[in-house]
PDB file of C-alpha atoms in Angstrom:
ATOM      1  CA  MET A   1      18.552  -4.438 -14.256  1.00 71.00           C
ATOM      2  CA  ASP A   2      15.103  -2.928 -14.481  1.00 85.00           C
ATOM      3  CA  ALA A   3      13.557  -5.008 -12.271  1.00 89.00           C
ATOM      4  CA  PHE A   4      17.005  -4.258  -9.446  1.00 92.00           C
ATOM      5  CA  ILE A   5      16.212  -0.697  -9.700  1.00 92.00           C
ATOM      6  CA  HIS A   6      12.627  -0.965  -9.543  1.00 91.00           C
ATOM      7  CA  GLY A   7      13.068  -2.978  -6.660  1.00 90.00           C
ATOM      8  CA  PHE A   8      15.421  -0.324  -5.037  1.00 90.00           C
ATOM      9  CA  LEU A   9      12.899   2.615  -6.124  1.00 90.00           C
ATOM     10  CA  LEU A  10       9.938   0.216  -4.836  1.00 89.00           C
ATOM     11  CA  ALA A  11      11.349  -0.858  -1.035  1.00 88.00           C
ATOM     12  CA  PHE A  12      12.730   2.566  -0.576  1.00 87.00           C
ATOM     13  CA  GLY A  13       9.213   4.364  -0.856  1.00 86.00           C
ATOM     14  CA  LEU A  14       7.749   2.176   1.349  1.00 83.00           C
ATOM     15  CA  ILE A  15      10.705   2.192   4.071  1.00 83.00           C
ATOM     16  CA  LEU A  16      10.869   5.842   4.377  1.00 78.00           C
ATOM     17  CA  PRO A  17       7.894   6.993   5.831  1.00 72.00           C
ATOM     18  CA  LEU A  18       8.457   7.010   9.893  1.00 66.00           C
ATOM     19  CA  GLY A  19       6.690   4.565  11.550  1.00 76.00           C
ATOM     20  CA  VAL A  20       7.522   2.129  14.683  1.00 82.00           C
ATOM     21  CA  GLN A  21      10.332   0.085  12.964  1.00 86.00           C
ATOM     22  CA  ASN A  22      12.036   2.551  12.010  1.00 87.00           C
ATOM     23  CA  VAL A  23      11.582   4.724  15.263  1.00 85.00           C
ATOM     24  CA  PHE A  24      12.391   1.597  17.192  1.00 88.00           C
ATOM     25  CA  VAL A  25      15.853   1.160  15.220  1.00 91.00           C
ATOM     26  CA  PHE A  26      16.784   4.679  15.718  1.00 90.00           C
ATOM     27  CA  ASN A  27      16.072   5.161  19.557  1.00 86.00           C
ATOM     28  CA  GLN A  28      18.264   2.364  19.944  1.00 89.00           C
ATOM     29  CA  GLY A  29      20.913   3.751  17.708  1.00 90.00           C
ATOM     30  CA  ALA A  30      21.110   6.528  19.237  1.00 86.00           C
ATOM     31  CA  ASN A  31      20.012   5.086  23.225  1.00 83.00           C
ATOM     32  CA  GLN A  32      23.060   2.564  23.032  1.00 87.00           C
ATOM     33  CA  PRO A  33      26.756   3.306  23.921  1.00 85.00           C
ATOM     34  CA  THR A  34      28.295   2.337  20.346  1.00 88.00           C
ATOM     35  CA  LEU A  35      26.735   1.553  17.146  1.00 89.00           C
ATOM     36  CA  PHE A  36      27.872  -2.249  17.549  1.00 92.00           C
ATOM     37  CA  LYS A  37      25.844  -2.376  20.991  1.00 92.00           C
ATOM     38  CA  ALA A  38      22.872  -1.339  18.899  1.00 93.00           C
ATOM     39  CA  ALA A  39      23.480  -4.180  15.741  1.00 95.00           C
ATOM     40  CA  PRO A  40      21.079  -6.913  17.666  1.00 96.00           C
ATOM     41  CA  VAL A  41      18.271  -4.830  16.470  1.00 95.00           C
ATOM     42  CA  ILE A  42      19.940  -3.635  13.154  1.00 96.00           C
ATOM     43  CA  ILE A  43      20.083  -7.349  12.390  1.00 96.00           C
ATOM     44  CA  THR A  44      16.911  -8.243  13.884  1.00 96.00           C
ATOM     45  CA  ALA A  45      14.742  -5.643  11.872  1.00 94.00           C
ATOM     46  CA  ALA A  46      16.794  -6.164   8.554  1.00 95.00           C
ATOM     47  CA  ILE A  47      16.617 -10.317   8.424  1.00 96.00           C
ATOM     48  CA  CYS A  48      12.164 -10.024   9.368  1.00 93.00           C
ATOM     49  CA  ASP A  49      12.140  -8.163   6.782  1.00 92.00           C
ATOM     50  CA  THR A  50      14.287  -9.817   4.502  1.00 94.00           C
ATOM     51  CA  MET A  51      11.702 -13.022   5.575  1.00 91.00           C
ATOM     52  CA  LEU A  52       8.276 -10.794   4.682  1.00 89.00           C
ATOM     53  CA  ILE A  53       9.838  -9.811   0.899  1.00 91.00           C
ATOM     54  CA  ALA A  54      10.649 -13.363   0.327  1.00 90.00           C
ATOM     55  CA  MET A  55       7.404 -14.375   1.600  1.00 86.00           C
ATOM     56  CA  ALA A  56       5.804 -11.697  -0.221  1.00 85.00           C
ATOM     57  CA  VAL A  57       7.384 -12.215  -3.900  1.00 87.00           C
ATOM     58  CA  LEU A  58       6.631 -16.026  -3.158  1.00 85.00           C
ATOM     59  CA  GLY A  59       3.216 -15.490  -3.120  1.00 79.00           C
ATOM     60  CA  VAL A  60       3.160 -17.523   0.259  1.00 72.00           C
ATOM     61  CA  SER A  61       1.692 -14.871   2.430  1.00 60.00           C
ATOM     62  CA  VAL A  62      -0.721 -14.292   0.486  1.00 63.00           C
ATOM     63  CA  LEU A  63      -2.275 -17.400   1.285  1.00 66.00           C
ATOM     64  CA  VAL A  64      -1.823 -16.615   4.563  1.00 62.00           C
ATOM     65  CA  LEU A  65      -3.300 -13.538   5.375  1.00 62.00           C
ATOM     66  CA  LYS A  66      -6.468 -14.698   3.768  1.00 70.00           C
ATOM     67  CA  LEU A  67      -7.134 -16.563   7.043  1.00 71.00           C
ATOM     68  CA  ASN A  68      -8.956 -14.308   8.872  1.00 74.00           C
ATOM     69  CA  TRP A  69      -8.929 -15.310  11.954  1.00 75.00           C
ATOM     70  CA  LEU A  70      -4.984 -15.220  11.787  1.00 72.00           C
ATOM     71  CA  ASN A  71      -5.569 -11.490  10.155  1.00 71.00           C
ATOM     72  CA  THR A  72      -7.778 -11.118  13.688  1.00 78.00           C
ATOM     73  CA  VAL A  73      -5.195 -12.899  15.762  1.00 79.00           C
ATOM     74  CA  LEU A  74      -2.080 -10.358  14.623  1.00 75.00           C
ATOM     75  CA  TYR A  75      -3.996  -7.156  14.537  1.00 77.00           C
ATOM     76  CA  GLY A  76      -4.556  -8.396  18.861  1.00 83.00           C
ATOM     77  CA  LEU A  77      -1.113  -9.160  19.132  1.00 81.00           C
ATOM     78  CA  GLY A  78       0.401  -5.926  18.062  1.00 78.00           C
ATOM     79  CA  ILE A  79      -2.241  -3.821  19.442  1.00 82.00           C
ATOM     80  CA  ILE A  80      -1.046  -5.225  22.695  1.00 86.00           C
ATOM     81  CA  PHE A  81       2.657  -5.530  22.482  1.00 81.00           C
ATOM     82  CA  LEU A  82       2.339  -1.296  21.026  1.00 81.00           C
ATOM     83  CA  ILE A  83       0.638  -0.692  24.305  1.00 87.00           C
ATOM     84  CA  TYR A  84       3.418  -2.580  26.123  1.00 84.00           C
ATOM     85  CA  MET A  85       6.409  -1.361  24.450  1.00 79.00           C
ATOM     86  CA  GLY A  86       5.093   2.577  24.293  1.00 82.00           C
ATOM     87  CA  TRP A  87       4.973   2.623  27.605  1.00 85.00           C
ATOM     88  CA  ALA A  88       8.278   0.993  27.959  1.00 78.00           C
ATOM     89  CA  THR A  89       9.559   3.495  25.438  1.00 76.00           C
ATOM     90  CA  TRP A  90       8.294   6.610  27.676  1.00 82.00           C
ATOM     91  CA  ARG A  91       9.576   5.409  30.955  1.00 77.00           C
ATOM     92  CA  SER A  92      13.134   4.968  29.900  1.00 68.00           C
ATOM     93  CA  THR A  93      15.455   6.836  31.242  1.00 57.00           C
ATOM     94  CA  VAL A  94      18.445   9.128  30.005  1.00 51.00           C
ATOM     95  CA  GLY A  95      22.066  10.327  31.938  1.00 47.00           C
ATOM     96  CA  SER A  96      21.702  13.516  33.303  1.00 44.00           C
ATOM     97  CA  ASN A  97      25.153  14.459  32.166  1.00 44.00           C
ATOM     98  CA  ALA A  98      27.882  13.658  29.732  1.00 41.00           C
ATOM     99  CA  GLU A  99      29.252  10.876  32.066  1.00 44.00           C
ATOM    100  CA  GLU A 100      26.496   8.934  32.532  1.00 46.00           C
ATOM    101  CA  GLN A 101      24.991   6.411  29.291  1.00 48.00           C
ATOM    102  CA  PRO A 102      21.479   6.177  28.361  1.00 49.00           C
ATOM    103  CA  GLU A 103      19.730   3.279  29.792  1.00 60.00           C
ATOM    104  CA  ALA A 104      21.099   0.666  26.773  1.00 73.00           C
ATOM    105  CA  MET A 105      18.236  -2.482  26.017  1.00 84.00           C
ATOM    106  CA  PRO A 106      19.999  -5.654  26.213  1.00 89.00           C
ATOM    107  CA  PRO A 107      20.495  -7.958  23.069  1.00 91.00           C
ATOM    108  CA  LYS A 108      17.885 -10.263  24.027  1.00 91.00           C
ATOM    109  CA  LYS A 109      15.249  -7.685  24.143  1.00 89.00           C
ATOM    110  CA  GLN A 110      16.329  -5.445  20.878  1.00 90.00           C
ATOM    111  CA  ILE A 111      15.936  -8.871  19.664  1.00 93.00           C
ATOM    112  CA  LEU A 112      12.451  -9.369  20.546  1.00 90.00           C
ATOM    113  CA  PHE A 113      11.189  -5.904  20.231  1.00 88.00           C
ATOM    114  CA  ALA A 114      12.648  -5.471  16.599  1.00 90.00           C
ATOM    115  CA  ALA A 115      11.058  -8.531  15.871  1.00 90.00           C
ATOM    116  CA  SER A 116       7.522  -7.375  17.178  1.00 86.00           C
ATOM    117  CA  VAL A 117       7.512  -4.420  15.574  1.00 84.00           C
ATOM    118  CA  SER A 118       8.524  -5.933  12.451  1.00 86.00           C
ATOM    119  CA  LEU A 119       5.819  -9.370  12.402  1.00 83.00           C
ATOM    120  CA  LEU A 120       3.307  -7.924  14.741  1.00 78.00           C
ATOM    121  CA  ASN A 121       2.673  -4.639  12.546  1.00 73.00           C
ATOM    122  CA  PRO A 122      -0.521  -5.954  10.438  1.00 70.00           C
ATOM    123  CA  HIS A 123      -0.396  -2.173   8.087  1.00 67.00           C
ATOM    124  CA  ALA A 124       3.278  -3.127   7.470  1.00 72.00           C
ATOM    125  CA  ILE A 125       2.667  -6.575   6.449  1.00 73.00           C
ATOM    126  CA  LEU A 126       0.067  -6.030   4.502  1.00 71.00           C
ATOM    127  CA  ASP A 127       2.073  -3.303   2.629  1.00 71.00           C
ATOM    128  CA  THR A 128       4.555  -5.898   2.231  1.00 78.00           C
ATOM    129  CA  VAL A 129       2.606  -7.979   0.593  1.00 73.00           C
ATOM    130  CA  GLY A 130       0.198  -6.275  -1.568  1.00 73.00           C
ATOM    131  CA  VAL A 131       2.695  -3.638  -2.843  1.00 82.00           C
ATOM    132  CA  ILE A 132       5.869  -5.665  -3.180  1.00 86.00           C
ATOM    133  CA  GLY A 133       4.261  -8.936  -3.690  1.00 82.00           C
ATOM    134  CA  THR A 134       2.056  -7.674  -6.401  1.00 80.00           C
ATOM    135  CA  SER A 135       5.069  -5.258  -8.016  1.00 86.00           C
ATOM    136  CA  SER A 136       6.801  -8.880  -8.227  1.00 87.00           C
ATOM    137  CA  LEU A 137       4.460 -10.415 -10.426  1.00 81.00           C
ATOM    138  CA  HIS A 138       5.329  -8.564 -13.451  1.00 84.00           C
ATOM    139  CA  TYR A 139       8.844 -10.728 -13.265  1.00 88.00           C
ATOM    140  CA  SER A 140       9.690 -14.424 -13.622  1.00 87.00           C
ATOM    141  CA  GLY A 141      12.941 -15.920 -13.242  1.00 86.00           C
ATOM    142  CA  ASN A 142      15.727 -14.014 -12.680  1.00 90.00           C
ATOM    143  CA  ASP A 143      14.232 -10.820 -12.352  1.00 92.00           C
ATOM    144  CA  LYS A 144      12.018 -11.754  -9.871  1.00 91.00           C
ATOM    145  CA  TRP A 145      14.743 -12.330  -7.605  1.00 90.00           C
ATOM    146  CA  LEU A 146      16.421  -9.224  -8.764  1.00 93.00           C
ATOM    147  CA  PHE A 147      13.788  -7.695  -7.862  1.00 93.00           C
ATOM    148  CA  ALA A 148      13.688  -8.970  -4.176  1.00 93.00           C
ATOM    149  CA  LEU A 149      17.139  -8.658  -3.972  1.00 95.00           C
ATOM    150  CA  ALA A 150      17.257  -4.830  -4.645  1.00 95.00           C
ATOM    151  CA  ALA A 151      14.166  -4.943  -1.844  1.00 93.00           C
ATOM    152  CA  ILE A 152      15.820  -6.665   0.870  1.00 94.00           C
ATOM    153  CA  LEU A 153      19.361  -4.653   0.096  1.00 95.00           C
ATOM    154  CA  VAL A 154      17.169  -1.554   0.891  1.00 95.00           C
ATOM    155  CA  SER A 155      16.185  -3.003   4.134  1.00 93.00           C
ATOM    156  CA  TRP A 156      19.769  -3.896   5.447  1.00 96.00           C
ATOM    157  CA  PHE A 157      21.539  -0.762   4.204  1.00 96.00           C
ATOM    158  CA  TRP A 158      18.476   1.554   5.828  1.00 95.00           C
ATOM    159  CA  PHE A 159      18.564   0.068   9.204  1.00 95.00           C
ATOM    160  CA  ILE A 160      21.953   0.568   9.704  1.00 96.00           C
ATOM    161  CA  GLY A 161      21.992   4.410   8.199  1.00 95.00           C
ATOM    162  CA  LEU A 162      19.112   4.578  10.451  1.00 93.00           C
ATOM    163  CA  ALA A 163      21.018   3.272  13.836  1.00 94.00           C
ATOM    164  CA  LEU A 164      24.180   5.510  12.669  1.00 94.00           C
ATOM    165  CA  ALA A 165      21.805   8.599  12.619  1.00 92.00           C
ATOM    166  CA  GLY A 166      20.689   7.910  16.012  1.00 89.00           C
ATOM    167  CA  ARG A 167      24.181   7.037  17.373  1.00 90.00           C
ATOM    168  CA  LEU A 168      25.424  10.619  15.955  1.00 89.00           C
ATOM    169  CA  LEU A 169      22.683  12.101  17.883  1.00 84.00           C
ATOM    170  CA  GLY A 170      23.307  10.357  20.857  1.00 79.00           C
ATOM    171  CA  LYS A 171      27.411  11.118  20.704  1.00 81.00           C
ATOM    172  CA  LYS A 172      25.989  14.853  20.071  1.00 79.00           C
ATOM    173  CA  ASP A 173      23.655  14.884  22.953  1.00 66.00           C
ATOM    174  CA  GLY A 174      25.824  15.369  25.827  1.00 61.00           C
ATOM    175  CA  GLU A 175      22.708  16.220  28.134  1.00 62.00           C
ATOM    176  CA  GLY A 176      20.184  13.749  27.213  1.00 62.00           C
ATOM    177  CA  LYS A 177      17.975  15.976  26.597  1.00 70.00           C
ATOM    178  CA  TRP A 178      17.121  15.605  22.972  1.00 73.00           C
ATOM    179  CA  LEU A 179      17.287  11.716  23.716  1.00 71.00           C
ATOM    180  CA  LYS A 180      14.672  12.007  26.642  1.00 75.00           C
ATOM    181  CA  GLY A 181      12.391  14.163  23.862  1.00 78.00           C
ATOM    182  CA  LEU A 182      13.092  11.342  21.450  1.00 75.00           C
ATOM    183  CA  ASN A 183      11.851   8.681  23.772  1.00 75.00           C
ATOM    184  CA  LYS A 184       8.308  10.347  24.095  1.00 82.00           C
ATOM    185  CA  ILE A 185       7.723  11.584  20.470  1.00 82.00           C
ATOM    186  CA  SER A 186       9.041   7.868  20.107  1.00 77.00           C
ATOM    187  CA  ALA A 187       5.995   6.330  22.727  1.00 83.00           C
ATOM    188  CA  LEU A 188       4.128   8.870  21.239  1.00 87.00           C
ATOM    189  CA  ILE A 189       4.190   7.594  17.053  1.00 81.00           C
ATOM    190  CA  ILE A 190       4.145   4.209  19.114  1.00 79.00           C
ATOM    191  CA  TRP A 191       0.854   4.614  21.089  1.00 87.00           C
ATOM    192  CA  GLY A 192      -0.772   6.584  17.524  1.00 85.00           C
ATOM    193  CA  THR A 193       0.034   2.930  15.743  1.00 79.00           C
ATOM    194  CA  ALA A 194      -1.694   1.447  18.094  1.00 81.00           C
ATOM    195  CA  VAL A 195      -4.622   3.404  18.151  1.00 86.00           C
ATOM    196  CA  TYR A 196      -4.386   2.849  13.675  1.00 79.00           C
ATOM    197  CA  LEU A 197      -4.776  -0.641  14.400  1.00 76.00           C
ATOM    198  CA  VAL A 198      -7.797  -0.780  16.906  1.00 83.00           C
ATOM    199  CA  HIS A 199      -9.573   1.496  14.092  1.00 80.00           C
ATOM    200  CA  SER A 200      -8.569  -1.075  11.704  1.00 73.00           C
ATOM    201  CA  LEU A 201      -9.802  -3.845  13.766  1.00 72.00           C
ATOM    202  CA  ILE A 202     -13.193  -2.379  13.936  1.00 72.00           C
TER     203      ILE A 202
END
């Protein structure tokens, strides 16, 4: 049980800070007409986190990230994608009155973007590997998997809650003023992350 609590608290601490993945999930919750329409982004983000946590606990990701060329490719793809995503978010439109709906991203694009912000963000991957992977070394057998399960459950519940919070904001923002501001702030955060990755790569 201690392993489960440790995994829960550790994963919650890692997922709480405002990052590209969180911003995107919240943004989609706000911009989609219903919470169900935001299901693709919730499920994709949670599955990606599940994969990363499992790889970290199994030690697979540590071996992969030791390849310097792969790190460089990962950073490069992440930077390019974040620049594009920031541009797309900045240009996204919102209805000007209560009868108009925000411009909703289609499911396929939600899945692509959610997978990209989850898997092409080297900083997030290194956090998962370095913190969750390293911490899991303290456990073995069932305790190790209880630790991993707790971290995975945090991701699933967090993304559902984040999209729900976004949807509540979207419903209250009849004129779309908050959503317009949210899109601009989201784009700036995304571009800021891209700049950070450029600095890390250099």
